[in-house]
C-alpha angles and dihedrals in degrees: 000000000000090000091050092051091047091049090051092051091045088062090057091046090051090050093049090052088061089057108066091182091067103087101146136038092240089062090069106102138171091273089054090057091050089053090047092054092050088048091051093050090056094045120098128205138175111269120260094006096286120154096231135027142076116332123230139176121266117268120230091256091058093049091047090053092050093048093046090051092050091049090054090049092054091048088054090047090056091048088054089048094244086126128050111261087229094055118094118233101258091214092054094066093053110095096242093152091051090054089048095049092048091060118107127213088251088078087076118060109230137180114242121229096271092044090050090056091050089046093058092045088055092053121098116225095270093049092044095058091051100045098038093056091043092053098041095052101025091235124173113244091244091052091054095044092053097047112124128200087245088060088064122082105188094176091052090041094230143099134206132232104205140152122268106207093178088058093047089242127127134181107257095241092036088236125120115235129203116208129186127246104215119206095255092054097041094087089056091055090046091053091048091053094040108161097337125114100196140004136083112331092217110045124200117262092254092053093042092054092045092245087124126041112255119218114227119210130192094207145005090253091058091048092051091048090052092050092050092047094049092047091050089051092054091046094051114121094007124119122247108310127221119236090256093052091048090048091052092049091050090049090055090053093049092051089051088054091054106269114156113244110239092218087053090055089054094048092049090049091051090049094054093042089052091052091058092049099261103109087148090070102083106151122090083199087070087077087063090051088047091054090056091046095049090044090056092046090052092049098245119170106267092217091054090048089051092056092047092052092043094227117173092209118101083029093158089060089069090065090059101033126058112198111187132197092265092058090050090047091053090048094052090044091052091048092050092049094041128112093277092082096233093140092056091048092052097044091047092051095046092048095046121116089242092070117203090236091067089067099030104055110108122231123264085267131167117312116228 
């Protein structure tokens, strides 16, 4: 997220550098923002942030994100008294929300129901576990990658999406979510956990296939102590580290312990999508969009869907509506049994001769 925000602000900095008359932040006016938007609409970039490839114009969603980030920056500038308290934020007067509301779902490339079925058939066991859970719950890739076994309560038939400060990872809205484990999906969670007591729920492919040793932990506390110890070892003898350097060291440790790389999830997603003839679908996040789309098609309560996705929008609604775990459980159950055929896909995969457990059991590993 930090890199995305920085990239958005870099666009504005690049634009400002083309305007020599803009020497101070208080010289940015409403007309400047209008010029910036026109500049963005003419600008081309390689799709999905890749270094090479065909260039394309920015979509409305990309421009909205850049403008929203700039608006936040100028609000912060006012808070730091870099702007006059009597000056309006120039980005606040631009109709960002109107642009956002005018977007259609076609701005996001999605798989249709039949393509989704073919997509899951094309997945190997490791890919299937990742993408099925992402699509059924509308999770963000980072949320899935940071799930720990201790976040899963099989007896209570639920799991938790919560921040991991030690790992430098935080839930986007800073709010913990509780999601249901419905009976049909419970075997999948059991196979992912196998005989482990703690660790990442979704292991990297190398750890899953026992090509890397998998650490085994008796408790979350022992895992956290190991992470701290390994980070301290990598920090030894080095001068004071910046937050970014410390983050990168911690990330190396987490990958060593089996965490799935989020960029790897995206590459694997693109590979499967390409095999079913949809190389244009490049965002793992499209599975989250698909969850919302399928939920609407199956008539799920929008407020329940909002709490499952963990959106901060319609925040006031939460003060007047109380959506419990049972309502979420019913919603996920309805989605699984809906007309998209997800239940048949899951039951077929779990019942196949190539059982998921054959590819999911961790190596003998290192006991901790």
